[in-house]
Structure formats: C-alpha cells, structure tokens
mmCIF file of C-alpha atoms in Angstrom:
data_model
loop_
_atom_site.group_PDB
_atom_site.id
_atom_site.type_symbol
_atom_site.label_atom_id
_atom_site.label_comp_id
_atom_site.label_asym_id
_atom_site.label_seq_id
_atom_site.Cartn_x
_atom_site.Cartn_y
_atom_site.Cartn_z
ATOM 1 C CA MET A 210 51.223 -24.115 34.557
ATOM 2 C CA THR A 211 52.851 -21.587 32.242
ATOM 3 C CA GLY A 212 51.929 -23.596 29.147
ATOM 4 C CA ASP A 213 48.369 -23.978 30.395
ATOM 5 C CA ALA A 214 48.177 -20.270 31.226
ATOM 6 C CA ARG A 215 49.461 -19.328 27.753
ATOM 7 C CA ARG A 216 46.629 -21.347 26.179
ATOM 8 C CA THR A 217 44.048 -19.302 28.109
ATOM 9 C CA PHE A 218 44.947 -16.089 26.253
ATOM 10 C CA GLY A 219 42.682 -16.616 23.239
ATOM 11 C CA PRO A 220 39.623 -17.990 25.035
ATOM 12 C CA VAL A 221 39.684 -15.388 27.822
ATOM 13 C CA VAL A 222 40.135 -12.444 25.451
ATOM 14 C CA LEU A 223 37.471 -13.734 23.032
ATOM 15 C CA LEU A 224 35.031 -14.307 25.890
ATOM 16 C CA GLY A 225 35.733 -10.822 27.245
ATOM 17 C CA LEU A 226 35.311 -9.210 23.818
ATOM 18 C CA ALA A 227 32.075 -11.052 23.052
ATOM 19 C CA ALA A 228 30.536 -10.290 26.443
ATOM 20 C CA SER A 229 31.665 -6.639 26.211
ATOM 21 C CA GLY A 230 30.002 -6.344 22.819
ATOM 22 C CA LEU A 231 26.826 -7.754 24.318
ATOM 23 C CA VAL A 232 27.025 -5.213 27.151
ATOM 24 C CA ALA A 233 27.508 -2.366 24.665
ATOM 25 C CA PHE A 234 24.542 -3.556 22.589
ATOM 26 C CA GLY A 235 22.283 -4.416 25.530
ATOM 27 C CA GLY A 236 23.015 -1.047 27.092
ATOM 28 C CA THR A 237 21.390 0.677 24.116
ATOM 29 C CA ARG A 238 18.183 -1.386 24.277
ATOM 30 C CA ALA A 239 15.126 -0.586 26.399
ATOM 31 C CA TRP A 240 15.338 -2.181 29.848
ATOM 32 C CA VAL A 241 11.686 -1.497 30.590
ATOM 33 C CA ASP A 242 8.724 -2.694 28.539
ATOM 34 C CA THR A 243 5.977 -0.068 28.412
ATOM 35 C CA GLY A 244 3.527 -2.027 26.314
ATOM 36 C CA GLY A 245 3.839 0.440 23.447
ATOM 37 C CA ALA A 246 3.305 3.596 25.508
ATOM 38 C CA THR A 247 5.511 6.558 24.635
ATOM 39 C CA GLY A 248 6.607 9.513 26.691
ATOM 40 C CA GLY A 249 7.923 12.994 26.124
ATOM 41 C CA VAL A 250 11.385 14.225 26.942
ATOM 42 C CA ASN A 251 11.650 14.970 30.654
ATOM 43 C CA GLY A 252 15.375 14.605 31.231
ATOM 44 C CA LEU A 253 16.529 12.416 34.092
ATOM 45 C CA GLY A 254 14.411 10.565 36.601
ATOM 46 C CA GLN A 255 14.998 10.484 40.346
ATOM 47 C CA SER A 256 17.569 7.712 40.008
ATOM 48 C CA GLY A 257 19.631 9.606 37.450
ATOM 49 C CA MET A 258 18.620 7.155 34.726
ATOM 50 C CA ALA A 259 17.442 8.542 31.415
ATOM 51 C CA THR A 260 13.693 8.803 31.017
ATOM 52 C CA THR A 261 13.598 10.508 27.645
ATOM 53 C CA ALA A 262 11.643 9.634 24.538
ATOM 54 C CA ASP A 263 13.642 6.388 24.657
ATOM 55 C CA LEU A 264 11.751 5.203 27.696
ATOM 56 C CA GLY A 265 13.500 2.795 30.007
ATOM 57 C CA THR A 266 17.003 3.007 28.550
ATOM 58 C CA SER A 267 20.291 3.444 30.381
ATOM 59 C CA PRO A 268 22.862 5.221 28.194
ATOM 60 C CA LEU A 269 25.491 4.767 30.900
ATOM 61 C CA ALA A 270 25.505 0.995 30.386
ATOM 62 C CA GLY A 271 26.064 1.380 26.642
ATOM 63 C CA ALA A 272 28.909 3.829 27.219
ATOM 64 C CA LEU A 273 30.550 1.543 29.763
ATOM 65 C CA GLY A 274 30.199 -1.314 27.275
ATOM 66 C CA LEU A 275 32.256 0.694 24.780
ATOM 67 C CA VAL A 276 34.878 1.285 27.477
ATOM 68 C CA LEU A 277 34.990 -2.479 28.048
ATOM 69 C CA LEU A 278 35.522 -3.130 24.333
ATOM 70 C CA ALA A 279 38.370 -0.612 24.326
ATOM 71 C CA CYS A 280 39.935 -2.275 27.379
ATOM 72 C CA TRP A 281 40.024 -5.662 25.649
ATOM 73 C CA GLY A 282 41.574 -4.069 22.565
ATOM 74 C CA VAL A 283 44.327 -2.621 24.736
ATOM 75 C CA VAL A 284 44.849 -5.947 26.531
ATOM 76 C CA LEU A 285 45.510 -7.535 23.140
ATOM 77 C CA VAL A 286 48.400 -5.246 22.212
ATOM 78 C CA THR A 287 50.117 -4.366 25.480
ATOM 79 C CA ARG A 288 52.550 -6.099 27.809
ATOM 80 C CA ARG A 289 53.494 -6.633 31.412
ATOM 81 C CA TRP A 290 52.121 -4.348 34.112
ATOM 82 C CA PHE A 291 50.162 -2.099 31.720
ATOM 83 C CA ARG A 292 48.169 -5.091 30.453
ATOM 84 C CA ARG A 293 47.266 -5.987 34.040
ATOM 85 C CA ALA A 294 46.325 -2.382 34.849
ATOM 86 C CA VAL A 295 43.933 -2.261 31.891
ATOM 87 C CA ALA A 296 42.454 -5.615 32.932
ATOM 88 C CA VAL A 297 41.834 -4.156 36.422
ATOM 89 C CA LEU A 298 40.112 -1.193 34.735
ATOM 90 C CA ALA A 299 37.929 -3.679 32.844
ATOM 91 C CA VAL A 300 36.964 -5.387 36.122
ATOM 92 C CA VAL A 301 36.004 -2.052 37.696
ATOM 93 C CA THR A 302 34.068 -0.979 34.595
ATOM 94 C CA ALA A 303 32.196 -4.295 34.415
ATOM 95 C CA LEU A 304 31.260 -3.945 38.081
ATOM 96 C CA GLY A 305 30.022 -0.434 37.232
ATOM 97 C CA VAL A 306 27.742 -1.965 34.605
ATOM 98 C CA VAL A 307 26.463 -4.484 37.157
ATOM 99 C CA ALA A 308 25.712 -1.610 39.554
ATOM 100 C CA THR A 309 23.940 0.254 36.750
ATOM 101 C CA VAL A 310 21.821 -2.819 35.982
ATOM 102 C CA VAL A 311 20.885 -3.291 39.638
ATOM 103 C CA THR A 312 19.997 0.394 39.998
ATOM 104 C CA GLY A 313 18.051 0.308 36.754
ATOM 105 C CA ALA A 314 16.089 -2.757 37.825
ATOM 106 C CA ARG A 315 15.062 -1.038 41.038
ATOM 107 C CA THR A 316 14.283 2.459 39.751
ATOM 108 C CA LEU A 317 13.606 2.512 36.014
ATOM 109 C CA PRO A 318 10.070 1.041 36.135
ATOM 110 C CA ASP A 319 8.972 3.681 38.658
ATOM 111 C CA ASP A 320 10.655 6.506 36.722
ATOM 112 C CA VAL A 321 9.025 5.402 33.480
ATOM 113 C CA ALA A 322 5.617 4.982 35.154
ATOM 114 C CA ALA A 323 5.882 8.502 36.611
ATOM 115 C CA GLN A 324 6.817 9.942 33.226
ATOM 116 C CA LEU A 325 3.952 8.153 31.495
ATOM 117 C CA ALA A 326 1.555 9.325 34.219
ATOM 118 C CA SER A 327 2.631 12.916 33.521
ATOM 119 C CA THR A 328 1.455 12.453 29.931
ATOM 120 C CA GLY A 329 -1.885 10.994 31.054
ATOM 121 C CA GLN A 330 -1.049 7.347 30.374
ATOM 122 C CA SER A 331 -1.559 4.720 33.017
ATOM 123 C CA VAL A 332 0.793 1.820 32.307
ATOM 124 C CA GLU A 333 2.536 -0.622 34.646
ATOM 125 C CA PRO A 334 6.039 -0.981 33.102
ATOM 126 C CA THR A 335 7.827 -4.324 33.410
ATOM 127 C CA LEU A 336 11.494 -5.194 33.157
ATOM 128 C CA ALA A 337 12.599 -6.183 29.657
ATOM 129 C CA PRO A 338 14.950 -9.099 28.897
ATOM 130 C CA TRP A 339 17.767 -6.785 27.787
ATOM 131 C CA LEU A 340 18.316 -5.682 31.380
ATOM 132 C CA PHE A 341 19.061 -9.267 32.415
ATOM 133 C CA VAL A 342 21.165 -9.973 29.309
ATOM 134 C CA THR A 343 23.263 -6.879 29.961
ATOM 135 C CA GLY A 344 23.707 -7.783 33.630
ATOM 136 C CA ALA A 345 24.730 -11.369 32.869
ATOM 137 C CA ALA A 346 27.162 -10.219 30.169
ATOM 138 C CA ALA A 347 28.698 -7.709 32.595
ATOM 139 C CA VAL A 348 29.272 -10.473 35.151
ATOM 140 C CA VAL A 349 30.971 -12.584 32.458
ATOM 141 C CA VAL A 350 33.194 -9.626 31.514
ATOM 142 C CA ALA A 351 34.123 -9.086 35.162
ATOM 143 C CA LEU A 352 35.117 -12.739 35.521
ATOM 144 C CA ALA A 353 37.092 -12.736 32.259
ATOM 145 C CA ALA A 354 38.875 -9.521 33.226
ATOM 146 C CA ALA A 355 39.699 -10.936 36.672
ATOM 147 C CA ALA A 356 41.165 -13.977 34.918
ATOM 148 C CA ALA A 357 43.172 -11.619 32.711
ATOM 149 C CA VAL A 358 44.577 -9.858 35.774
ATOM 150 C CA ARG A 359 45.693 -13.188 37.200
ATOM 151 C CA LEU A 360 46.927 -14.854 33.996
ATOM 152 C CA ALA A 361 48.371 -11.898 32.058
ATOM 153 C CA PRO A 362 52.000 -12.413 33.155
ATOM 154 C CA ALA A 363 52.032 -15.827 31.443
ATOM 155 C CA TRP A 364 50.262 -14.677 28.276
ATOM 156 C CA PRO A 365 52.171 -14.154 25.017
ATOM 157 C CA GLU A 366 53.155 -10.605 24.174
ATOM 158 C CA MET A 367 53.853 -8.736 20.988
ATOM 159 C CA GLY A 368 57.565 -8.658 20.196
ATOM 160 C CA SER A 369 59.576 -5.612 21.145
ATOM 161 C CA ARG A 370 61.262 -5.619 17.763
ATOM 162 C CA TYR A 371 58.341 -3.593 16.423
ATOM 163 C CA ASP A 372 58.660 -0.905 19.081
ATOM 164 C CA ALA A 373 60.044 2.447 18.023
ATOM 165 C CA PRO A 374 63.679 3.013 19.044
ATOM 166 C CA ALA A 375 63.925 4.607 22.482
ATOM 167 C CA ASP A 376 66.273 7.363 21.382
ATOM 168 C CA ALA A 377 68.477 8.519 18.497
ATOM 169 C CA THR A 378 71.556 6.638 19.746
ATOM 170 C CA GLU A 379 69.722 3.323 19.615
ATOM 171 C CA ALA A 380 68.516 4.104 16.105
ATOM 172 C CA ALA A 381 72.040 4.996 15.046
ATOM 173 C CA ALA A 382 73.404 1.806 16.623
ATOM 174 C CA VAL A 383 71.602 -0.260 14.005
ATOM 175 C CA GLU A 384 74.236 -0.489 11.324
ATOM 176 C CA GLN A 385 73.385 -1.061 7.711
ATOM 177 C CA PRO A 386 74.199 -4.543 6.367
ATOM 178 C CA ARG A 387 76.902 -4.838 3.752
ATOM 179 C CA THR A 388 76.472 -8.313 2.257
ATOM 180 C CA SER A 389 73.465 -10.436 1.381
ATOM 181 C CA LEU A 390 74.128 -12.507 4.511
ATOM 182 C CA ASP A 391 73.990 -9.289 6.557
ATOM 183 C CA LEU A 392 70.681 -8.438 4.881
ATOM 184 C CA TRP A 393 69.178 -11.755 5.992
ATOM 185 C CA LYS A 394 70.567 -11.376 9.516
ATOM 186 C CA ALA A 395 69.088 -7.871 9.746
ATOM 187 C CA LEU A 396 65.688 -9.177 8.647
ATOM 188 C CA ASP A 397 65.865 -12.002 11.219
ATOM 189 C CA GLU A 398 66.642 -9.464 13.939
ATOM 190 C CA GLY A 399 63.681 -7.302 12.917
ATOM 191 C CA HIS A 400 65.659 -4.454 11.390
ATOM 192 C CA ASP A 401 64.822 -2.841 8.067
ATOM 193 C CA PRO A 402 67.890 -3.234 5.847
ATOM 194 C CA THR A 403 66.573 -0.687 3.329
ATOM 195 C CA ARG A 404 67.120 2.227 5.683
#
C-alpha cells in the first residue's frame, strides 16, 4: 500500500493544481449571459454577489481559486501534519467555491436582471458555461484535496538536510572536513564543506 500511495503524489497534486487553476480562471469569467446588455456600477446585489459593470461575475470564486493554488504549492514543499492541515484547508476552500457556485446559480440571474431593469433594459439573463466549469473544477479540487489528506503520510517529502539549523549549537556541531575524503562525506551528508 505504501508504494502505491507514494505513486499517487504526482497525479493527485497535478490534478489539484490544474483544477485549482481552472477555478481561479473560471471565477473571473461571467457566470451570467446577458445577451450583450451592460449595466452600471451598483455595488452588491441582494445575495452579496457582485453586480458591477462586470455583470454576473463572482470575485469571491476567483479569490478562493487563488487560495487553492497556494494550498497546492504549500502541499508540495511541506511535510507531516502541516501538509495534511493545508490539504484540509484546500478541502474547506473548495467546498466554499462550490457553495459560491450554488449561491451564484440561484441568485445572480435575478440580481443582474434587476440591475439591468434599473437602467431601462429588459433582458432575461441565463447561466453561462463558466459557472458550471468552475463548480465542476471545485468538486475535483475537493476530491483531490481529500485524497491528499488521506494519502499525505505516505507521500515523499523534501529532505531535512536543506532545513536551516535549529539553533547555533547544531550549526557549530557541523565540523569542517580536513581531508578530501572528509569533503566528500560532508557533501554526501548535505553539509557545505566551504563554510
């Protein structure tokens, strides 16, 4: 199982990164098609979704997509319990995107229609494909992050040899090599023999 779990590291992280990028991009696209109608800046609609000159967008989804990308970057370079904690954060954030998509699907068309009506335009807005793409990508991220929470203990980690020394005594404990054989041993152990 451990060998199989180690092989899941690359595919799960790549899937999570790709889907998070799609969430970040889809969150910046219009989720409502207005048929070319434009509106003025009125702030937030009743649902709290943006109904500005960028009609039918949800900036929250784009921002959460960037958080998801950051989470996967942290998962790549961390170890042990911290890696799992960040994966849990990615699950929660992805579920937040799903909630944003569901809320947007229910309220954005009405908010946009009300804003267009205030400018004298009578248009029946429809949901755009980017809403569904963003929602599906968020579900994929949630599943990948849940897999990361479960499989992270078996995943490979960056070596501790590149960590900064914990304190001055540990740094002083690394003695300088004296012979060429000591130089090679120091390099094998991850120490810099030039210091």
